[in-house]
Amino acid sequence: MVPTVPSPRRPLDTGHPSDFGHPSHASRAVRHWYENELGWPTVPGTPVDLPTGLRFDVLDAPVEAGYAALRHLVPGSPVAVRADRMRILVAAGSADELPGLLDWLEWGALALDLRAIGEGGRIEAPLPPGTLAHGTPRLTGTPVHVPDPAPVPVDTSVKTSMDTAVDDSQGAAVWLRPPEPGCEVEPSLPTLSALGGGVGGAPDLVRLVDTMATECHRIRLRRSCAQPLALS
């Protein structure tokens, strides 16, 4: 009997090491990680984008608001950072629930810097952990940081998964809490059905949104107070 042998995986990048800096090789490496390691679909083209509304939706907010909400997530719940924005992955369909949820929480009348990206949308694919914007392993740039003003105290335990630093001048998205290859992402995502204790320990979308909305409102008030008074 012939033993069953699994098919070999496609190599991470078939180019010569000196060619890693080429954009096409970098995109190929990033796309390989998402499609082969995570099993996530990607959007054709360069740079690599991830479609929303299929495996997940995304809450996008100032990074200060995102850090304040991390306590509502469970280990393995993916979170990305791009410049001064945080992107928290939530259950697919959550984007449609956000307007009504904000109204129910009595935040609907305010213009908050909080948006949801759902079906038909896309986000830039954050760099896989330990890679450069040009596809090379590791990097020595400026670490992602909480921008001024009003830095938020952060529990260092929420940053242990971020082993990627990034040159802020490039503005590349990176994973603060990366998804785990071989693990289904859906059970770790915040969902509206978790209100009052969801099945499997999924995070509660209501508490997450309420915390992020509160912090977005505080940011809005700070910016208003910082503006000089208009002369009459």
Tab-separated table of N, CA and C in Angstrom, residues 9-173:
chain	number	residue	atom	x	y	z
A	9	ARG	N	3.574	22.408	0.400
A	9	ARG	CA	3.041	23.762	0.299
A	9	ARG	C	3.865	24.589	-0.669
A	10	ARG	N	3.207	25.535	-1.272
A	10	ARG	CA	3.897	26.467	-2.155
A	10	ARG	C	4.872	27.294	-1.334
A	11	PRO	N	6.129	27.462	-1.808
A	11	PRO	CA	7.102	28.228	-1.021
A	11	PRO	C	6.650	29.652	-0.806
A	12	LEU	N	7.153	30.258	0.269
A	12	LEU	CA	6.759	31.615	0.624
A	12	LEU	C	7.072	32.597	-0.478
A	13	ASP	N	8.224	32.471	-1.090
A	13	ASP	CA	8.582	33.364	-2.183
A	13	ASP	C	9.594	32.647	-3.057
A	14	THR	N	9.330	32.572	-4.366
A	14	THR	CA	10.188	31.823	-5.259
A	14	THR	C	11.303	32.668	-5.848
A	15	GLY	N	11.359	33.915	-5.521
A	15	GLY	CA	12.373	34.783	-6.070
A	15	GLY	C	13.704	34.654	-5.374
A	16	HIS	N	14.719	35.208	-5.970
A	16	HIS	CA	16.047	35.237	-5.375
A	16	HIS	C	16.040	36.167	-4.166
A	17	PRO	N	16.812	35.850	-3.093
A	17	PRO	CA	16.804	36.706	-1.907
A	17	PRO	C	17.080	38.166	-2.203
A	18	SER	N	17.867	38.440	-3.233
A	18	SER	CA	18.176	39.842	-3.541
A	18	SER	C	16.981	40.569	-4.127
A	19	ASP	N	15.934	39.821	-4.514
A	19	ASP	CA	14.756	40.435	-5.123
A	19	ASP	C	13.635	40.688	-4.144
A	20	PHE	N	13.854	40.424	-2.828
A	20	PHE	CA	12.774	40.575	-1.857
A	20	PHE	C	12.227	41.991	-1.828
A	21	GLY	N	13.070	42.960	-2.198
A	21	GLY	CA	12.615	44.336	-2.144
A	21	GLY	C	11.646	44.700	-3.246
A	22	HIS	N	11.482	43.848	-4.242
A	22	HIS	CA	10.585	44.156	-5.345
A	22	HIS	C	9.142	44.064	-4.865
A	23	PRO	N	8.309	45.058	-5.201
A	23	PRO	CA	6.918	45.061	-4.717
A	23	PRO	C	6.157	43.789	-5.044
A	24	SER	N	6.379	43.189	-6.225
A	24	SER	CA	5.630	41.995	-6.593
A	24	SER	C	5.971	40.821	-5.684
A	25	HIS	N	7.240	40.712	-5.276
A	25	HIS	CA	7.647	39.629	-4.386
A	25	HIS	C	7.085	39.859	-2.990
A	26	ALA	N	7.076	41.097	-2.541
A	26	ALA	CA	6.510	41.394	-1.228
A	26	ALA	C	5.025	41.065	-1.202
A	27	SER	N	4.298	41.471	-2.247
A	27	SER	CA	2.865	41.183	-2.315
A	27	SER	C	2.612	39.685	-2.370
A	28	ARG	N	3.465	38.960	-3.089
A	28	ARG	CA	3.300	37.514	-3.189
A	28	ARG	C	3.471	36.859	-1.822
A	29	ALA	N	4.457	37.326	-1.046
A	29	ALA	CA	4.701	36.759	0.276
A	29	ALA	C	3.536	37.045	1.220
A	30	VAL	N	3.021	38.285	1.169
A	30	VAL	CA	1.897	38.651	2.028
A	30	VAL	C	0.664	37.859	1.645
A	31	ARG	N	0.375	37.761	0.347
A	31	ARG	CA	-0.803	37.018	-0.121
A	31	ARG	C	-0.694	35.537	0.258
A	32	HIS	N	0.512	34.973	0.152
A	32	HIS	CA	0.725	33.573	0.515
A	32	HIS	C	0.361	33.340	1.975
A	33	TRP	N	0.770	34.253	2.859
A	33	TRP	CA	0.522	34.072	4.293
A	33	TRP	C	-0.978	34.054	4.574
A	34	TYR	N	-1.712	34.969	3.959
A	34	TYR	CA	-3.153	35.041	4.203
A	34	TYR	C	-3.898	33.854	3.584
A	35	GLU	N	-3.575	33.519	2.360
A	35	GLU	CA	-4.343	32.484	1.672
A	35	GLU	C	-3.917	31.081	2.093
A	36	ASN	N	-2.610	30.852	2.286
A	36	ASN	CA	-2.126	29.506	2.577
A	36	ASN	C	-2.011	29.217	4.059
A	37	GLU	N	-1.608	30.197	4.860
A	37	GLU	CA	-1.433	29.970	6.284
A	37	GLU	C	-2.735	30.186	7.063
A	38	LEU	N	-3.490	31.225	6.692
A	38	LEU	CA	-4.727	31.532	7.404
A	38	LEU	C	-5.974	30.989	6.715
A	39	GLY	N	-5.891	30.807	5.393
A	39	GLY	CA	-7.078	30.387	4.650
A	39	GLY	C	-8.054	31.523	4.429
A	40	TRP	N	-7.561	32.764	4.417
A	40	TRP	CA	-8.414	33.932	4.212
A	40	TRP	C	-8.395	34.334	2.742
A	41	PRO	N	-9.528	34.786	2.203
A	41	PRO	CA	-9.511	35.302	0.833
A	41	PRO	C	-8.830	36.668	0.781
A	42	THR	N	-8.258	36.980	-0.349
A	42	THR	CA	-7.665	38.297	-0.580
A	42	THR	C	-8.261	38.887	-1.846
A	43	VAL	N	-8.123	40.201	-1.982
A	43	VAL	CA	-8.619	40.895	-3.168
A	43	VAL	C	-7.517	40.906	-4.218
A	44	PRO	N	-7.805	40.519	-5.459
A	44	PRO	CA	-6.775	40.557	-6.505
A	44	PRO	C	-6.196	41.955	-6.666
A	45	GLY	N	-4.910	42.008	-6.985
A	45	GLY	CA	-4.261	43.287	-7.218
A	45	GLY	C	-3.190	43.573	-6.188
A	46	THR	N	-2.518	44.690	-6.401
A	46	THR	CA	-1.435	45.137	-5.531
A	46	THR	C	-1.693	46.578	-5.113
A	47	PRO	N	-1.527	46.921	-3.814
A	47	PRO	CA	-1.138	46.057	-2.708
A	47	PRO	C	-2.248	45.086	-2.331
A	48	VAL	N	-1.925	44.149	-1.441
A	48	VAL	CA	-2.875	43.120	-1.044
A	48	VAL	C	-3.914	43.715	-0.093
A	49	ASP	N	-5.191	43.511	-0.414
A	49	ASP	CA	-6.293	43.927	0.448
A	49	ASP	C	-7.082	42.702	0.898
A	50	LEU	N	-7.769	42.854	2.025
A	50	LEU	CA	-8.635	41.802	2.550
A	50	LEU	C	-10.085	42.239	2.404
A	51	PRO	N	-10.953	41.393	1.860
A	51	PRO	CA	-12.368	41.760	1.756
A	51	PRO	C	-13.043	41.663	3.116
A	52	THR	N	-13.908	42.595	3.420
A	52	THR	CA	-14.696	42.547	4.647
A	52	THR	C	-16.103	42.049	4.323
A	53	GLY	N	-16.790	41.580	5.366
A	53	GLY	CA	-18.131	41.075	5.179
A	53	GLY	C	-18.201	39.583	4.893
A	54	LEU	N	-17.048	38.921	4.770
A	54	LEU	CA	-17.019	37.486	4.522
A	54	LEU	C	-16.666	36.733	5.812
A	55	ARG	N	-15.422	36.824	6.223
A	55	ARG	CA	-14.990	36.189	7.468
A	55	ARG	C	-15.158	37.128	8.659
A	56	PHE	N	-15.145	38.415	8.387
A	56	PHE	CA	-15.188	39.404	9.463
A	56	PHE	C	-15.578	40.758	8.918
A	57	ASP	N	-16.035	41.642	9.807
A	57	ASP	CA	-16.154	43.076	9.550
A	57	ASP	C	-15.072	43.765	10.380
A	58	VAL	N	-14.953	45.068	10.249
A	58	VAL	CA	-13.892	45.808	10.933
A	58	VAL	C	-14.456	47.075	11.564
A	59	LEU	N	-14.082	47.318	12.817
A	59	LEU	CA	-14.327	48.609	13.466
A	59	LEU	C	-13.052	49.418	13.374
A	60	ASP	N	-13.158	50.625	12.846
A	60	ASP	CA	-12.011	51.506	12.640
A	60	ASP	C	-12.187	52.745	13.500
A	61	ALA	N	-11.185	53.055	14.337
A	61	ALA	CA	-11.283	54.181	15.277
A	61	ALA	C	-9.899	54.699	15.594
A	62	PRO	N	-9.800	55.883	16.227
A	62	PRO	CA	-8.491	56.348	16.678
A	62	PRO	C	-7.849	55.316	17.592
A	63	VAL	N	-6.529	55.240	17.537
A	63	VAL	CA	-5.835	54.196	18.282
A	63	VAL	C	-6.078	54.298	19.783
A	64	GLU	N	-6.280	55.536	20.313
A	64	GLU	CA	-6.566	55.677	21.750
A	64	GLU	C	-7.864	54.976	22.120
A	65	ALA	N	-8.873	55.134	21.274
A	65	ALA	CA	-10.165	54.491	21.534
A	65	ALA	C	-10.042	52.976	21.430
A	66	GLY	N	-9.221	52.526	20.501
A	66	GLY	CA	-9.032	51.091	20.347
A	66	GLY	C	-8.353	50.460	21.544
A	67	TYR	N	-7.303	51.124	22.053
A	67	TYR	CA	-6.597	50.580	23.212
A	67	TYR	C	-7.526	50.469	24.418
A	68	ALA	N	-8.400	51.442	24.580
A	68	ALA	CA	-9.325	51.410	25.722
A	68	ALA	C	-10.276	50.230	25.632
A	69	ALA	N	-10.531	49.741	24.425
A	69	ALA	CA	-11.505	48.665	24.232
A	69	ALA	C	-10.890	47.274	24.233
A	70	LEU	N	-9.572	47.174	24.262
A	70	LEU	CA	-8.927	45.865	24.161
A	70	LEU	C	-9.293	44.938	25.309
A	71	ARG	N	-9.652	45.511	26.457
A	71	ARG	CA	-9.988	44.670	27.609
A	71	ARG	C	-11.247	43.846	27.373
A	72	HIS	N	-12.039	44.218	26.377
A	72	HIS	CA	-13.270	43.480	26.094
A	72	HIS	C	-13.043	42.312	25.135
A	73	LEU	N	-11.825	42.171	24.633
A	73	LEU	CA	-11.535	41.112	23.669
A	73	LEU	C	-10.995	39.873	24.373
A	74	VAL	N	-11.028	38.771	23.677
A	74	VAL	CA	-10.471	37.524	24.193
A	74	VAL	C	-9.141	37.263	23.498
A	75	PRO	N	-8.277	36.441	24.098
A	75	PRO	CA	-7.024	36.086	23.421
A	75	PRO	C	-7.313	35.482	22.043
A	76	GLY	N	-6.558	35.921	21.065
A	76	GLY	CA	-6.760	35.435	19.710
A	76	GLY	C	-7.694	36.282	18.878
A	77	SER	N	-8.274	37.334	19.473
A	77	SER	CA	-9.134	38.238	18.720
A	77	SER	C	-8.257	39.239	17.974
A	78	PRO	N	-8.185	39.186	16.644
A	78	PRO	CA	-7.204	39.971	15.893
A	78	PRO	C	-7.459	41.481	15.931
A	79	VAL	N	-6.367	42.230	16.044
A	79	VAL	CA	-6.409	43.687	16.062
A	79	VAL	C	-5.216	44.197	15.262
A	80	ALA	N	-5.449	45.180	14.403
A	80	ALA	CA	-4.378	45.764	13.595
A	80	ALA	C	-4.285	47.259	13.859
A	81	VAL	N	-3.111	47.822	13.558
A	81	VAL	CA	-2.863	49.255	13.712
A	81	VAL	C	-2.277	49.787	12.411
A	82	ARG	N	-2.780	50.930	11.976
A	82	ARG	CA	-2.209	51.625	10.826
A	82	ARG	C	-2.123	53.099	11.161
A	83	ALA	N	-0.884	53.584	11.296
A	83	ALA	CA	-0.641	54.975	11.691
A	83	ALA	C	-1.371	55.262	13.001
A	84	ASP	N	-2.309	56.207	13.010
A	84	ASP	CA	-3.003	56.561	14.252
A	84	ASP	C	-4.398	55.938	14.328
A	85	ARG	N	-4.632	54.877	13.546
A	85	ARG	CA	-5.928	54.205	13.539
A	85	ARG	C	-5.778	52.764	14.003
A	86	MET	N	-6.796	52.281	14.718
A	86	MET	CA	-6.839	50.879	15.111
A	86	MET	C	-8.013	50.211	14.420
A	87	ARG	N	-7.788	48.982	13.980
A	87	ARG	CA	-8.811	48.211	13.296
A	87	ARG	C	-9.035	46.913	14.059
A	88	ILE	N	-10.225	46.785	14.636
A	88	ILE	CA	-10.582	45.615	15.420
A	88	ILE	C	-11.514	44.744	14.591
A	89	LEU	N	-11.145	43.494	14.397
A	89	LEU	CA	-11.986	42.583	13.639
A	89	LEU	C	-13.175	42.149	14.500
A	90	VAL	N	-14.354	42.213	13.903
A	90	VAL	CA	-15.597	41.827	14.582
A	90	VAL	C	-16.352	40.859	13.682
A	91	ALA	N	-17.396	40.259	14.228
A	91	ALA	CA	-18.147	39.257	13.471
A	91	ALA	C	-18.740	39.853	12.194
A	92	ALA	N	-18.758	39.067	11.134
A	92	ALA	CA	-19.371	39.504	9.877
A	92	ALA	C	-20.831	39.882	10.120
A	93	GLY	N	-21.242	40.999	9.552
A	93	GLY	CA	-22.592	41.512	9.749
A	93	GLY	C	-22.676	42.601	10.797
A	94	SER	N	-21.609	42.785	11.567
A	94	SER	CA	-21.620	43.791	12.635
A	94	SER	C	-21.692	45.209	12.096
A	95	ALA	N	-21.148	45.434	10.905
A	95	ALA	CA	-21.177	46.782	10.335
A	95	ALA	C	-22.608	47.261	10.132
A	96	ASP	N	-23.494	46.347	9.738
A	96	ASP	CA	-24.897	46.721	9.552
A	96	ASP	C	-25.582	47.043	10.877
A	97	GLU	N	-25.078	46.473	11.955
A	97	GLU	CA	-25.685	46.673	13.277
A	97	GLU	C	-25.208	47.959	13.948
A	98	LEU	N	-24.086	48.528	13.497
A	98	LEU	CA	-23.474	49.647	14.214
A	98	LEU	C	-24.384	50.868	14.347
A	99	PRO	N	-25.034	51.360	13.281
A	99	PRO	CA	-25.882	52.551	13.454
A	99	PRO	C	-26.976	52.357	14.489
A	100	GLY	N	-27.699	51.238	14.427
A	100	GLY	CA	-28.758	50.979	15.402
A	100	GLY	C	-28.217	50.777	16.800
A	101	LEU	N	-27.035	50.158	16.890
A	101	LEU	CA	-26.422	49.937	18.195
A	101	LEU	C	-26.011	51.256	18.837
A	102	LEU	N	-25.460	52.175	18.042
A	102	LEU	CA	-25.093	53.491	18.569
A	102	LEU	C	-26.339	54.259	19.020
A	103	ASP	N	-27.416	54.148	18.272
A	103	ASP	CA	-28.666	54.794	18.687
A	103	ASP	C	-29.163	54.214	20.005
A	104	TRP	N	-29.126	52.898	20.127
A	104	TRP	CA	-29.597	52.228	21.345
A	104	TRP	C	-28.754	52.617	22.555
A	105	LEU	N	-27.461	52.833	22.328
A	105	LEU	CA	-26.556	53.249	23.395
A	105	LEU	C	-26.570	54.768	23.601
A	106	GLU	N	-27.430	55.461	22.848
A	106	GLU	CA	-27.596	56.915	22.929
A	106	GLU	C	-26.354	57.679	22.487
A	107	TRP	N	-25.630	57.106	21.515
A	107	TRP	CA	-24.508	57.805	20.901
A	107	TRP	C	-24.846	58.270	19.484
A	108	GLY	N	-26.013	57.921	19.004
A	108	GLY	CA	-26.331	58.152	17.600
A	108	GLY	C	-26.412	59.606	17.193
A	109	ALA	N	-26.684	60.509	18.139
A	109	ALA	CA	-26.837	61.923	17.792
A	109	ALA	C	-25.506	62.644	17.656
A	110	LEU	N	-24.400	61.997	18.019
A	110	LEU	CA	-23.088	62.637	17.991
A	110	LEU	C	-22.275	62.157	16.800
A	111	ALA	N	-21.449	63.060	16.285
A	111	ALA	CA	-20.548	62.712	15.185
A	111	ALA	C	-19.273	62.121	15.783
A	112	LEU	N	-19.188	60.811	15.798
A	112	LEU	CA	-18.046	60.126	16.396
A	112	LEU	C	-17.103	59.621	15.310
A	113	ASP	N	-15.820	59.626	15.633
A	113	ASP	CA	-14.804	59.142	14.702
A	113	ASP	C	-14.698	57.623	14.825
A	114	LEU	N	-15.807	56.953	14.550
A	114	LEU	CA	-15.904	55.504	14.649
A	114	LEU	C	-16.704	55.012	13.452
A	115	ARG	N	-16.115	54.105	12.693
A	115	ARG	CA	-16.823	53.600	11.520
A	115	ARG	C	-16.650	52.091	11.427
A	116	ALA	N	-17.566	51.484	10.721
A	116	ALA	CA	-17.518	50.039	10.508
A	116	ALA	C	-17.391	49.772	9.014
A	117	ILE	N	-16.600	48.777	8.667
A	117	ILE	CA	-16.407	48.373	7.276
A	117	ILE	C	-16.939	46.959	7.142
A	118	GLY	N	-17.951	46.791	6.320
A	118	GLY	CA	-18.600	45.491	6.212
A	118	GLY	C	-18.657	44.965	4.803
A	119	GLU	N	-19.780	44.352	4.449
A	119	GLU	CA	-19.934	43.680	3.163
A	119	GLU	C	-19.646	44.629	2.006
A	120	GLY	N	-18.822	44.155	1.082
A	120	GLY	CA	-18.448	44.954	-0.073
A	120	GLY	C	-17.255	45.856	0.154
A	121	GLY	N	-16.742	45.915	1.384
A	121	GLY	CA	-15.594	46.759	1.683
A	121	GLY	C	-14.293	45.981	1.660
A	122	ARG	N	-13.227	46.670	1.985
A	122	ARG	CA	-11.907	46.052	2.030
A	122	ARG	C	-11.006	46.867	2.944
A	123	ILE	N	-9.972	46.215	3.459
A	123	ILE	CA	-8.939	46.901	4.223
A	123	ILE	C	-7.580	46.462	3.697
A	124	GLU	N	-6.595	47.302	3.898
A	124	GLU	CA	-5.224	46.923	3.582
A	124	GLU	C	-4.814	45.731	4.434
A	125	ALA	N	-4.202	44.740	3.829
A	125	ALA	CA	-3.755	43.565	4.570
A	125	ALA	C	-2.573	43.947	5.455
A	126	PRO	N	-2.724	43.857	6.782
A	126	PRO	CA	-1.574	44.149	7.654
A	126	PRO	C	-0.409	43.212	7.350
A	127	LEU	N	0.797	43.708	7.536
A	127	LEU	CA	1.968	42.884	7.284
A	127	LEU	C	1.965	41.668	8.203
A	128	PRO	N	2.300	40.492	7.693
A	128	PRO	CA	2.428	39.321	8.558
A	128	PRO	C	3.460	39.576	9.651
A	129	PRO	N	3.291	38.984	10.834
A	129	PRO	CA	4.240	39.213	11.931
A	129	PRO	C	5.671	38.917	11.511
A	130	GLY	N	6.574	39.841	11.851
A	130	GLY	CA	7.992	39.638	11.592
A	130	GLY	C	8.432	39.958	10.187
A	131	THR	N	7.669	40.767	9.433
A	131	THR	CA	8.076	41.099	8.073
A	131	THR	C	8.160	42.598	7.886
A	132	LEU	N	8.942	42.978	6.870
A	132	LEU	CA	9.067	44.374	6.478
A	132	LEU	C	8.028	44.728	5.432
A	133	ALA	N	7.870	46.012	5.206
A	133	ALA	CA	6.978	46.461	4.139
A	133	ALA	C	7.425	45.935	2.780
A	134	HIS	N	8.729	45.583	2.644
A	134	HIS	CA	9.241	45.082	1.376
A	134	HIS	C	9.368	43.567	1.363
A	135	GLY	N	8.779	42.878	2.376
A	135	GLY	CA	8.742	41.431	2.328
A	135	GLY	C	9.869	40.722	3.040
A	136	THR	N	10.858	41.439	3.565
A	136	THR	CA	11.978	40.793	4.223
A	136	THR	C	11.646	40.493	5.672
A	137	PRO	N	12.250	39.443	6.250
A	137	PRO	CA	11.928	39.090	7.632
A	137	PRO	C	12.495	40.080	8.631
A	138	ARG	N	11.695	40.324	9.725
A	138	ARG	CA	12.072	41.237	10.791
A	138	ARG	C	12.276	42.649	10.242
A	139	LEU	N	12.432	43.596	11.106
A	139	LEU	CA	12.794	44.930	10.672
A	139	LEU	C	13.221	45.773	11.850
A	140	THR	N	13.925	46.826	11.530
A	140	THR	CA	14.460	47.698	12.572
A	140	THR	C	13.993	49.105	12.304
A	141	GLY	N	12.741	49.365	12.555
A	141	GLY	CA	12.173	50.688	12.343
A	141	GLY	C	11.695	51.260	13.652
A	142	THR	N	10.881	52.279	13.569
A	142	THR	CA	10.301	52.904	14.749
A	142	THR	C	9.068	52.139	15.166
A	143	PRO	N	8.962	51.676	16.408
A	143	PRO	CA	7.794	50.904	16.804
A	143	PRO	C	6.523	51.729	16.697
A	144	VAL	N	5.423	51.042	16.413
A	144	VAL	CA	4.122	51.696	16.415
A	144	VAL	C	3.842	52.210	17.818
A	145	HIS	N	3.354	53.413	17.927
A	145	HIS	CA	3.132	53.994	19.242
A	145	HIS	C	1.801	54.727	19.269
A	146	VAL	N	1.308	54.980	20.480
A	146	VAL	CA	0.092	55.766	20.634
A	146	VAL	C	0.449	57.227	20.408
A	147	PRO	N	-0.173	57.895	19.431
A	147	PRO	CA	0.205	59.271	19.120
A	147	PRO	C	-0.296	60.250	20.163
A	148	ASP	N	0.373	61.393	20.277
A	148	ASP	CA	-0.100	62.489	21.103
A	148	ASP	C	-1.299	63.139	20.393
A	149	PRO	N	-2.240	63.785	21.075
A	149	PRO	CA	-2.208	64.007	22.517
A	149	PRO	C	-2.879	62.890	23.289
A	150	ALA	N	-2.850	63.029	24.602
A	150	ALA	CA	-3.559	62.163	25.536
A	150	ALA	C	-3.206	60.696	25.372
A	151	PRO	N	-1.945	60.312	25.661
A	151	PRO	CA	-1.623	58.891	25.635
A	151	PRO	C	-2.441	58.136	26.670
A	152	VAL	N	-2.783	56.900	26.343
A	152	VAL	CA	-3.629	56.093	27.209
A	152	VAL	C	-2.778	55.034	27.887
A	153	PRO	N	-2.880	54.863	29.213
A	153	PRO	CA	-2.146	53.787	29.872
A	153	PRO	C	-2.546	52.445	29.275
A	154	VAL	N	-1.551	51.630	28.946
A	154	VAL	CA	-1.812	50.371	28.270
A	154	VAL	C	-1.217	49.229	29.075
A	155	ASP	N	-2.005	48.188	29.294
A	155	ASP	CA	-1.519	46.972	29.925
A	155	ASP	C	-0.570	46.291	28.960
A	156	THR	N	0.661	46.054	29.375
A	156	THR	CA	1.643	45.477	28.462
A	156	THR	C	1.257	44.092	28.005
A	157	SER	N	0.352	43.423	28.701
A	157	SER	CA	-0.041	42.076	28.303
A	157	SER	C	-0.753	42.069	26.961
A	158	VAL	N	-1.346	43.204	26.555
A	158	VAL	CA	-2.066	43.230	25.285
A	158	VAL	C	-1.126	43.453	24.121
A	159	LYS	N	0.156	43.724	24.382
A	159	LYS	CA	1.080	43.999	23.304
A	159	LYS	C	2.048	42.844	23.031
A	160	THR	N	1.950	41.778	23.765
A	160	THR	CA	2.940	40.733	23.652
A	160	THR	C	2.961	40.079	22.280
A	161	SER	N	1.853	40.149	21.545
A	161	SER	CA	1.803	39.512	20.235
A	161	SER	C	2.364	40.393	19.134
A	162	MET	N	2.656	41.631	19.425
A	162	MET	CA	3.133	42.526	18.374
A	162	MET	C	4.642	42.451	18.305
A	163	ASP	N	5.163	41.566	17.439
A	163	ASP	CA	6.601	41.440	17.304
A	163	ASP	C	7.083	42.132	16.044
A	164	THR	N	6.263	43.032	15.499
A	164	THR	CA	6.618	43.759	14.289
A	164	THR	C	6.664	45.245	14.576
A	165	ALA	N	7.813	45.866	14.245
A	165	ALA	CA	7.890	47.318	14.286
A	165	ALA	C	7.756	47.816	12.866
A	166	VAL	N	7.429	49.079	12.720
A	166	VAL	CA	7.188	49.589	11.373
A	166	VAL	C	7.654	51.027	11.292
A	167	ASP	N	8.186	51.375	10.128
A	167	ASP	CA	8.567	52.747	9.853
A	167	ASP	C	7.295	53.542	9.622
A	168	ASP	N	6.972	54.490	10.534
A	168	ASP	CA	5.727	55.234	10.440
A	168	ASP	C	5.622	56.037	9.163
A	169	SER	N	6.772	56.383	8.557
A	169	SER	CA	6.721	57.178	7.344
A	169	SER	C	6.086	56.397	6.201
A	170	GLN	N	6.147	55.043	6.258
A	170	GLN	CA	5.555	54.233	5.211
A	170	GLN	C	4.070	54.023	5.453
A	171	GLY	N	3.612	54.157	6.700
A	171	GLY	CA	2.200	54.037	7.004
A	171	GLY	C	1.640	52.656	6.802
A	172	ALA	N	2.467	51.611	6.874
A	172	ALA	CA	1.979	50.259	6.661
A	172	ALA	C	1.170	49.788	7.856
A	173	ALA	N	0.134	49.009	7.581
A	173	ALA	CA	-0.652	48.408	8.653
A	173	ALA	C	0.097	47.201	9.203
